[in-house]
PDB file of C-alpha atoms in Angstrom:
ATOM      1  CA  UNK A  30      83.320  95.527 121.233  1.00  0.00           C
ATOM      2  CA  UNK A  31      86.381  94.287 119.402  1.00  0.00           C
ATOM      3  CA  UNK A  32      85.995  90.848 121.257  1.00  0.00           C
ATOM      4  CA  UNK A  33      82.475  90.542 119.966  1.00  0.00           C
ATOM      5  CA  UNK A  34      83.509  90.939 116.446  1.00  0.00           C
ATOM      6  CA  UNK A  35      86.199  88.353 116.698  1.00  0.00           C
ATOM      7  CA  UNK A  36      83.688  85.991 118.454  1.00  0.00           C
ATOM      8  CA  UNK A  37      81.232  86.754 115.641  1.00  0.00           C
ATOM      9  CA  UNK A  38      83.715  85.999 112.804  1.00  0.00           C
ATOM     10  CA  UNK A  39      85.067  82.855 114.310  1.00  0.00           C
ATOM     11  CA  UNK A  40      82.103  80.742 113.159  1.00  0.00           C
ATOM     12  CA  UNK A  41      81.946  79.788 109.470  1.00  0.00           C
ATOM     13  CA  UNK A  42      78.260  79.803 109.324  1.00  0.00           C
ATOM     14  CA  UNK A  43      78.139  83.455 110.481  1.00  0.00           C
ATOM     15  CA  UNK A  44      80.912  84.162 107.827  1.00  0.00           C
ATOM     16  CA  UNK A  45      78.572  82.809 105.194  1.00  0.00           C
ATOM     17  CA  UNK A  46      75.724  84.961 106.425  1.00  0.00           C
ATOM     18  CA  UNK A  47      78.082  87.981 105.904  1.00  0.00           C
ATOM     19  CA  UNK A  48      79.059  86.803 102.499  1.00  0.00           C
ATOM     20  CA  UNK A  49      75.523  86.622 101.405  1.00  0.00           C
ATOM     21  CA  UNK A  50      74.653  90.145 102.994  1.00  0.00           C
ATOM     22  CA  UNK A  51      77.735  91.392 101.171  1.00  0.00           C
ATOM     23  CA  UNK A  52      76.239  90.343  97.797  1.00  0.00           C
ATOM     24  CA  UNK A  53      72.862  91.990  98.698  1.00  0.00           C
ATOM     25  CA  UNK A  54      71.836  94.037 101.728  1.00  0.00           C
ATOM     26  CA  UNK A  55      68.141  94.049 102.975  1.00  0.00           C
ATOM     27  CA  UNK A  56      67.486  90.447 103.321  1.00  0.00           C
ATOM     28  CA  UNK A  57      64.712  88.897 105.316  1.00  0.00           C
ATOM     29  CA  UNK A  58      65.390  85.889 107.590  1.00  0.00           C
ATOM     30  CA  UNK A  59      63.646  83.796 104.945  1.00  0.00           C
ATOM     31  CA  UNK A  60      65.941  84.849 102.243  1.00  0.00           C
ATOM     32  CA  UNK A  61      69.053  84.247 104.486  1.00  0.00           C
ATOM     33  CA  UNK A  62      67.781  80.770 105.270  1.00  0.00           C
ATOM     34  CA  UNK A  63      67.024  79.905 101.809  1.00  0.00           C
ATOM     35  CA  UNK A  64      70.519  81.154 100.528  1.00  0.00           C
ATOM     36  CA  UNK A  65      72.333  79.175 103.167  1.00  0.00           C
ATOM     37  CA  UNK A  66      70.292  76.038 102.268  1.00  0.00           C
ATOM     38  CA  UNK A  67      70.324  76.127  98.585  1.00  0.00           C
ATOM     39  CA  UNK A  68      73.810  77.787  97.854  1.00  0.00           C
ATOM     40  CA  UNK A  69      75.814  76.375 100.820  1.00  0.00           C
ATOM     41  CA  UNK A  70      73.991  73.175 101.584  1.00  0.00           C
ATOM     42  CA  UNK A  71      73.676  74.538 105.343  1.00  0.00           C
ATOM     43  CA  UNK A  72      70.339  73.042 106.443  1.00  0.00           C
ATOM     44  CA  UNK A  73      70.038  74.822 109.822  1.00  0.00           C
ATOM     45  CA  UNK A  74      66.927  75.595 111.650  1.00  0.00           C
ATOM     46  CA  UNK A  75      65.495  79.132 111.374  1.00  0.00           C
ATOM     47  CA  UNK A  76      66.098  79.326 115.125  1.00  0.00           C
ATOM     48  CA  UNK A  77      69.754  78.464 114.781  1.00  0.00           C
ATOM     49  CA  UNK A  78      70.101  81.019 112.085  1.00  0.00           C
ATOM     50  CA  UNK A  79      68.167  83.583 114.135  1.00  0.00           C
ATOM     51  CA  UNK A  80      70.615  83.064 116.982  1.00  0.00           C
ATOM     52  CA  UNK A  81      73.626  83.516 114.500  1.00  0.00           C
ATOM     53  CA  UNK A  82      72.083  86.693 113.445  1.00  0.00           C
ATOM     54  CA  UNK A  83      71.837  87.809 117.014  1.00  0.00           C
ATOM     55  CA  UNK A  84      75.537  87.219 117.528  1.00  0.00           C
ATOM     56  CA  UNK A  85      76.267  89.323 114.357  1.00  0.00           C
ATOM     57  CA  UNK A  86      73.903  92.033 115.555  1.00  0.00           C
ATOM     58  CA  UNK A  87      75.554  92.094 119.093  1.00  0.00           C
ATOM     59  CA  UNK A  88      78.972  92.683 117.156  1.00  0.00           C
ATOM     60  CA  UNK A  89      77.208  95.439 115.157  1.00  0.00           C
ATOM     61  CA  UNK A  90      78.233  93.520 112.083  1.00  0.00           C
ATOM     62  CA  UNK A  91      74.499  93.146 111.084  1.00  0.00           C
ATOM     63  CA  UNK A  92      71.867  95.743 111.455  1.00  0.00           C
ATOM     64  CA  UNK A  93      68.210  95.086 111.363  1.00  0.00           C
ATOM     65  CA  UNK A  94      65.473  97.554 110.237  1.00  0.00           C
ATOM     66  CA  UNK A  95      61.693  97.543 110.143  1.00  0.00           C
ATOM     67  CA  UNK A  96      60.114  98.624 107.163  1.00  0.00           C
ATOM     68  CA  UNK A  97      56.317  98.352 107.718  1.00  0.00           C
ATOM     69  CA  UNK A  98      55.421  94.885 108.239  1.00  0.00           C
ATOM     70  CA  UNK A  99      58.761  93.640 107.069  1.00  0.00           C
ATOM     71  CA  UNK A 100      62.182  93.249 108.896  1.00  0.00           C
ATOM     72  CA  UNK A 101      65.356  93.365 106.838  1.00  0.00           C
ATOM     73  CA  UNK A 102      68.978  92.625 107.654  1.00  0.00           C
ATOM     74  CA  UNK A 103      71.982  94.818 106.510  1.00  0.00           C
ATOM     75  CA  UNK A 104      75.746  94.327 106.533  1.00  0.00           C
ATOM     76  CA  UNK A 105      77.664  96.907 108.560  1.00  0.00           C
ATOM     77  CA  UNK A 106      81.347  96.934 107.955  1.00  0.00           C
ATOM     78  CA  UNK A 107      82.403  99.603 110.367  1.00  0.00           C
ATOM     79  CA  UNK A 108      83.497  97.119 112.894  1.00  0.00           C
ATOM     80  CA  UNK A 109      85.866  95.539 110.414  1.00  0.00           C
ATOM     81  CA  UNK A 110      87.313  98.815 109.487  1.00  0.00           C
ATOM     82  CA  UNK A 111      88.272  99.587 113.120  1.00  0.00           C
ATOM     83  CA  UNK A 112      89.927  96.025 113.264  1.00  0.00           C
ATOM     84  CA  UNK A 113      91.809  96.684 110.175  1.00  0.00           C
ATOM     85  CA  UNK A 114      93.146 100.065 111.242  1.00  0.00           C
ATOM     86  CA  UNK A 115      94.223  98.712 114.693  1.00  0.00           C
ATOM     87  CA  UNK A 116      97.480  97.162 113.657  1.00  0.00           C
ATOM     88  CA  UNK A 117      97.976  99.125 110.349  1.00  0.00           C
ATOM     89  CA  UNK A 118     101.067 101.375 110.551  1.00  0.00           C
ATOM     90  CA  UNK A 119     101.143 104.322 108.141  1.00  0.00           C
ATOM     91  CA  UNK A 120     104.933 104.162 107.931  1.00  0.00           C
ATOM     92  CA  UNK A 121     105.218 100.589 107.102  1.00  0.00           C
ATOM     93  CA  UNK A 122     108.221  99.978 104.953  1.00  0.00           C
ATOM     94  CA  UNK A 123     107.657  99.527 101.212  1.00  0.00           C
ATOM     95  CA  UNK A 124     108.856  96.123 100.548  1.00  0.00           C
ATOM     96  CA  UNK A 125     111.656  94.225 102.260  1.00  0.00           C
ATOM     97  CA  UNK A 126     115.017  93.028 100.905  1.00  0.00           C
TER      98      UNK A 126
ATOM     99  CA  UNK B  11      45.503  61.807  94.923  1.00  0.00           C
ATOM    100  CA  UNK B  12      46.304  65.347  93.611  1.00  0.00           C
ATOM    101  CA  UNK B  13      45.931  68.778  95.022  1.00  0.00           C
ATOM    102  CA  UNK B  14      42.521  70.202  94.593  1.00  0.00           C
ATOM    103  CA  UNK B  15      42.594  73.499  96.330  1.00  0.00           C
ATOM    104  CA  UNK B  16      45.006  75.727  97.740  1.00  0.00           C
ATOM    105  CA  UNK B  17      44.006  78.983  99.743  1.00  0.00           C
ATOM    106  CA  UNK B  18      45.198  82.274 100.723  1.00  0.00           C
ATOM    107  CA  UNK B  19      43.577  84.031 103.656  1.00  0.00           C
ATOM    108  CA  UNK B  20      42.626  87.588 102.252  1.00  0.00           C
ATOM    109  CA  UNK B  21      41.399  90.803 104.089  1.00  0.00           C
ATOM    110  CA  UNK B  22      38.990  91.799 101.351  1.00  0.00           C
ATOM    111  CA  UNK B  23      37.781  89.358  98.737  1.00  0.00           C
ATOM    112  CA  UNK B  24      36.941  92.050  96.174  1.00  0.00           C
ATOM    113  CA  UNK B  25      40.470  93.548  96.341  1.00  0.00           C
ATOM    114  CA  UNK B  26      41.992  90.014  96.359  1.00  0.00           C
ATOM    115  CA  UNK B  27      40.003  89.187  93.166  1.00  0.00           C
ATOM    116  CA  UNK B  28      41.314  92.288  91.437  1.00  0.00           C
ATOM    117  CA  UNK B  29      44.884  91.517  92.529  1.00  0.00           C
ATOM    118  CA  UNK B  30      44.981  87.847  91.620  1.00  0.00           C
ATOM    119  CA  UNK B  31      43.364  88.484  88.181  1.00  0.00           C
ATOM    120  CA  UNK B  32      44.566  91.792  87.100  1.00  0.00           C
ATOM    121  CA  UNK B  33      47.946  91.670  88.510  1.00  0.00           C
ATOM    122  CA  UNK B  34      48.973  88.019  88.874  1.00  0.00           C
ATOM    123  CA  UNK B  35      46.889  87.010  85.749  1.00  0.00           C
ATOM    124  CA  UNK B  36      44.642  84.223  87.160  1.00  0.00           C
ATOM    125  CA  UNK B  37      41.070  83.906  86.134  1.00  0.00           C
ATOM    126  CA  UNK B  38      37.885  83.535  88.299  1.00  0.00           C
ATOM    127  CA  UNK B  39      36.738  79.991  88.478  1.00  0.00           C
ATOM    128  CA  UNK B  40      33.892  79.868  90.968  1.00  0.00           C
ATOM    129  CA  UNK B  41      31.897  82.387  92.972  1.00  0.00           C
ATOM    130  CA  UNK B  42      29.172  81.268  95.378  1.00  0.00           C
ATOM    131  CA  UNK B  43      27.696  83.735  97.877  1.00  0.00           C
ATOM    132  CA  UNK B  44      28.057  82.538 101.587  1.00  0.00           C
ATOM    133  CA  UNK B  45      26.133  84.614 104.023  1.00  0.00           C
ATOM    134  CA  UNK B  46      25.950  88.317 103.774  1.00  0.00           C
ATOM    135  CA  UNK B  47      29.565  89.245 103.599  1.00  0.00           C
ATOM    136  CA  UNK B  48      31.563  86.382 102.099  1.00  0.00           C
ATOM    137  CA  UNK B  49      31.789  84.286  99.091  1.00  0.00           C
ATOM    138  CA  UNK B  50      33.274  80.887  98.077  1.00  0.00           C
ATOM    139  CA  UNK B  51      35.615  82.477  95.607  1.00  0.00           C
ATOM    140  CA  UNK B  52      38.425  80.728  93.590  1.00  0.00           C
ATOM    141  CA  UNK B  53      40.781  81.424  90.813  1.00  0.00           C
ATOM    142  CA  UNK B  54      42.721  79.217  88.508  1.00  0.00           C
ATOM    143  CA  UNK B  55      45.697  79.576  86.134  1.00  0.00           C
ATOM    144  CA  UNK B  56      44.528  80.361  82.510  1.00  0.00           C
ATOM    145  CA  UNK B  57      47.315  77.771  81.579  1.00  0.00           C
ATOM    146  CA  UNK B  58      45.532  75.100  83.514  1.00  0.00           C
ATOM    147  CA  UNK B  59      41.881  76.025  84.142  1.00  0.00           C
ATOM    148  CA  UNK B  60      41.006  72.580  85.234  1.00  0.00           C
ATOM    149  CA  UNK B  61      43.991  72.390  87.728  1.00  0.00           C
ATOM    150  CA  UNK B  62      44.292  73.339  91.202  1.00  0.00           C
ATOM    151  CA  UNK B  63      41.885  76.146  92.336  1.00  0.00           C
ATOM    152  CA  UNK B  64      43.128  78.919  94.684  1.00  0.00           C
ATOM    153  CA  UNK B  65      40.670  79.620  97.236  1.00  0.00           C
ATOM    154  CA  UNK B  66      40.544  83.527  98.273  1.00  0.00           C
ATOM    155  CA  UNK B  67      39.568  82.768 101.894  1.00  0.00           C
ATOM    156  CA  UNK B  68      38.202  85.539 104.098  1.00  0.00           C
ATOM    157  CA  UNK B  69      40.753  86.170 107.112  1.00  0.00           C
ATOM    158  CA  UNK B  70      37.835  86.724 109.493  1.00  0.00           C
ATOM    159  CA  UNK B  71      39.113  84.207 112.011  1.00  0.00           C
ATOM    160  CA  UNK B  72      40.994  85.873 114.996  1.00  0.00           C
ATOM    161  CA  UNK B  73      44.158  83.688 114.717  1.00  0.00           C
ATOM    162  CA  UNK B  74      44.793  84.727 110.995  1.00  0.00           C
ATOM    163  CA  UNK B  75      46.090  88.012 111.414  1.00  0.00           C
ATOM    164  CA  UNK B  76      48.801  87.106 114.014  1.00  0.00           C
ATOM    165  CA  UNK B  77      49.877  84.201 111.915  1.00  0.00           C
ATOM    166  CA  UNK B  78      50.163  86.496 108.779  1.00  0.00           C
ATOM    167  CA  UNK B  79      52.101  89.241 110.477  1.00  0.00           C
ATOM    168  CA  UNK B  80      54.527  86.721 111.756  1.00  0.00           C
ATOM    169  CA  UNK B  81      55.330  85.269 108.565  1.00  0.00           C
ATOM    170  CA  UNK B  82      55.448  88.628 106.810  1.00  0.00           C
ATOM    171  CA  UNK B  83      57.980  90.019 109.386  1.00  0.00           C
ATOM    172  CA  UNK B  84      60.337  87.162 108.766  1.00  0.00           C
ATOM    173  CA  UNK B  85      59.734  87.212 105.047  1.00  0.00           C
ATOM    174  CA  UNK B  86      58.259  83.790 104.566  1.00  0.00           C
ATOM    175  CA  UNK B  87      55.979  83.443 101.682  1.00  0.00           C
ATOM    176  CA  UNK B  88      52.531  81.897 102.185  1.00  0.00           C
ATOM    177  CA  UNK B  89      52.816  79.943  98.955  1.00  0.00           C
ATOM    178  CA  UNK B  90      54.598  79.915  95.655  1.00  0.00           C
ATOM    179  CA  UNK B  91      53.607  80.234  92.103  1.00  0.00           C
ATOM    180  CA  UNK B  92      55.659  79.169  89.077  1.00  0.00           C
ATOM    181  CA  UNK B  93      56.428  81.399  86.328  1.00  0.00           C
ATOM    182  CA  UNK B  94      58.609  81.306  83.073  1.00  0.00           C
ATOM    183  CA  UNK B  95      60.659  84.195  83.926  1.00  0.00           C
ATOM    184  CA  UNK B  96      61.065  85.827  87.401  1.00  0.00           C
ATOM    185  CA  UNK B  97      63.146  88.710  86.379  1.00  0.00           C
ATOM    186  CA  UNK B  98      60.432  89.770  83.839  1.00  0.00           C
ATOM    187  CA  UNK B  99      57.708  89.315  86.106  1.00  0.00           C
ATOM    188  CA  UNK B 100      59.626  91.301  88.757  1.00  0.00           C
ATOM    189  CA  UNK B 101      59.827  94.266  86.406  1.00  0.00           C
ATOM    190  CA  UNK B 102      56.320  93.836  85.036  1.00  0.00           C
ATOM    191  CA  UNK B 103      54.824  93.930  88.467  1.00  0.00           C
ATOM    192  CA  UNK B 104      57.066  96.541  89.943  1.00  0.00           C
ATOM    193  CA  UNK B 105      55.851  98.927  86.981  1.00  0.00           C
ATOM    194  CA  UNK B 106      52.423  98.178  88.137  1.00  0.00           C
ATOM    195  CA  UNK B 107      53.274  99.170  91.773  1.00  0.00           C
ATOM    196  CA  UNK B 108      53.607  95.938  93.297  1.00  0.00           C
ATOM    197  CA  UNK B 109      55.919  95.823  96.479  1.00  0.00           C
ATOM    198  CA  UNK B 110      58.528  93.199  96.618  1.00  0.00           C
ATOM    199  CA  UNK B 111      60.048  91.867  99.799  1.00  0.00           C
ATOM    200  CA  UNK B 112      62.700  90.052  98.004  1.00  0.00           C
ATOM    201  CA  UNK B 113      64.065  90.961  94.710  1.00  0.00           C
ATOM    202  CA  UNK B 114      65.004  87.998  92.330  1.00  0.00           C
ATOM    203  CA  UNK B 115      67.668  85.721  93.670  1.00  0.00           C
ATOM    204  CA  UNK B 116      69.398  82.862  91.841  1.00  0.00           C
ATOM    205  CA  UNK B 117      69.199  79.861  94.255  1.00  0.00           C
ATOM    206  CA  UNK B 118      70.992  77.451  91.798  1.00  0.00           C
ATOM    207  CA  UNK B 119      68.113  75.089  90.567  1.00  0.00           C
ATOM    208  CA  UNK B 120      65.498  77.884  90.996  1.00  0.00           C
ATOM    209  CA  UNK B 121      65.191  81.741  90.836  1.00  0.00           C
ATOM    210  CA  UNK B 122      62.685  83.188  93.273  1.00  0.00           C
ATOM    211  CA  UNK B 123      61.255  86.641  94.204  1.00  0.00           C
ATOM    212  CA  UNK B 124      58.745  87.509  96.861  1.00  0.00           C
ATOM    213  CA  UNK B 125      55.874  89.963  96.577  1.00  0.00           C
ATOM    214  CA  UNK B 126      53.373  91.462  98.774  1.00  0.00           C
ATOM    215  CA  UNK B 127      49.828  90.512  97.543  1.00  0.00           C
ATOM    216  CA  UNK B 128      48.344  93.499  99.354  1.00  0.00           C
ATOM    217  CA  UNK B 129      45.772  91.240 101.153  1.00  0.00           C
ATOM    218  CA  UNK B 130      48.006  90.189 104.028  1.00  0.00           C
ATOM    219  CA  UNK B 131      50.347  87.696 102.391  1.00  0.00           C
ATOM    220  CA  UNK B 132      53.723  87.380 100.855  1.00  0.00           C
ATOM    221  CA  UNK B 133      53.827  85.243  97.810  1.00  0.00           C
ATOM    222  CA  UNK B 134      56.892  83.772  96.236  1.00  0.00           C
ATOM    223  CA  UNK B 135      57.262  83.521  92.424  1.00  0.00           C
ATOM    224  CA  UNK B 136      59.657  80.760  91.179  1.00  0.00           C
ATOM    225  CA  UNK B 137      61.378  79.890  87.887  1.00  0.00           C
ATOM    226  CA  UNK B 138      62.820  76.416  87.867  1.00  0.00           C
ATOM    227  CA  UNK B 139      65.721  76.132  85.543  1.00  0.00           C
TER     228      UNK B 139
END
């Protein structure tokens, strides 16, 4: 699972997608495409963005939910917390000489 | 050349006429009976009564529903209408019970939101800065 997270985060477009979802959860594929195109000049095809989202979903960084006829994407930060705590030591020295 | 008609497929022309006039604020322009069930039914903007007419087209053809459902699932609006203030329209329509698939988003040159027209389509409203 951690390998999937690193792979997912290695790509700048996928990091942009996470940036935008961090700003607002519950975005449709159309909204994600519109944000990448207008805010970041990333004119990717819808299929390409779908594939990036699939990688993020496989890493559990993005979760999708159906709400009636709509499909929305949410950011899930739990895998990041696991990575963050992996190398953190509770007894880290406070400042070094 | 200029755009004469634009159209939306609707599941019920009476319901569509109510939504497009009472909620969105368009006015009826043409109504011509066509067969027992359907009408040639168009609305226009009160700001431009001689401008582009929007046809409220029956969705009776079998390919329409799969097309609409595919677009709605991915949040793709069927078309876009210009408004002066997207956020004000968002507040106003939410108070009327309109469902939004996308809250207002500032995309740089334009602010957009996407609403459900209750007749099978998502419609974008756009405010150009």
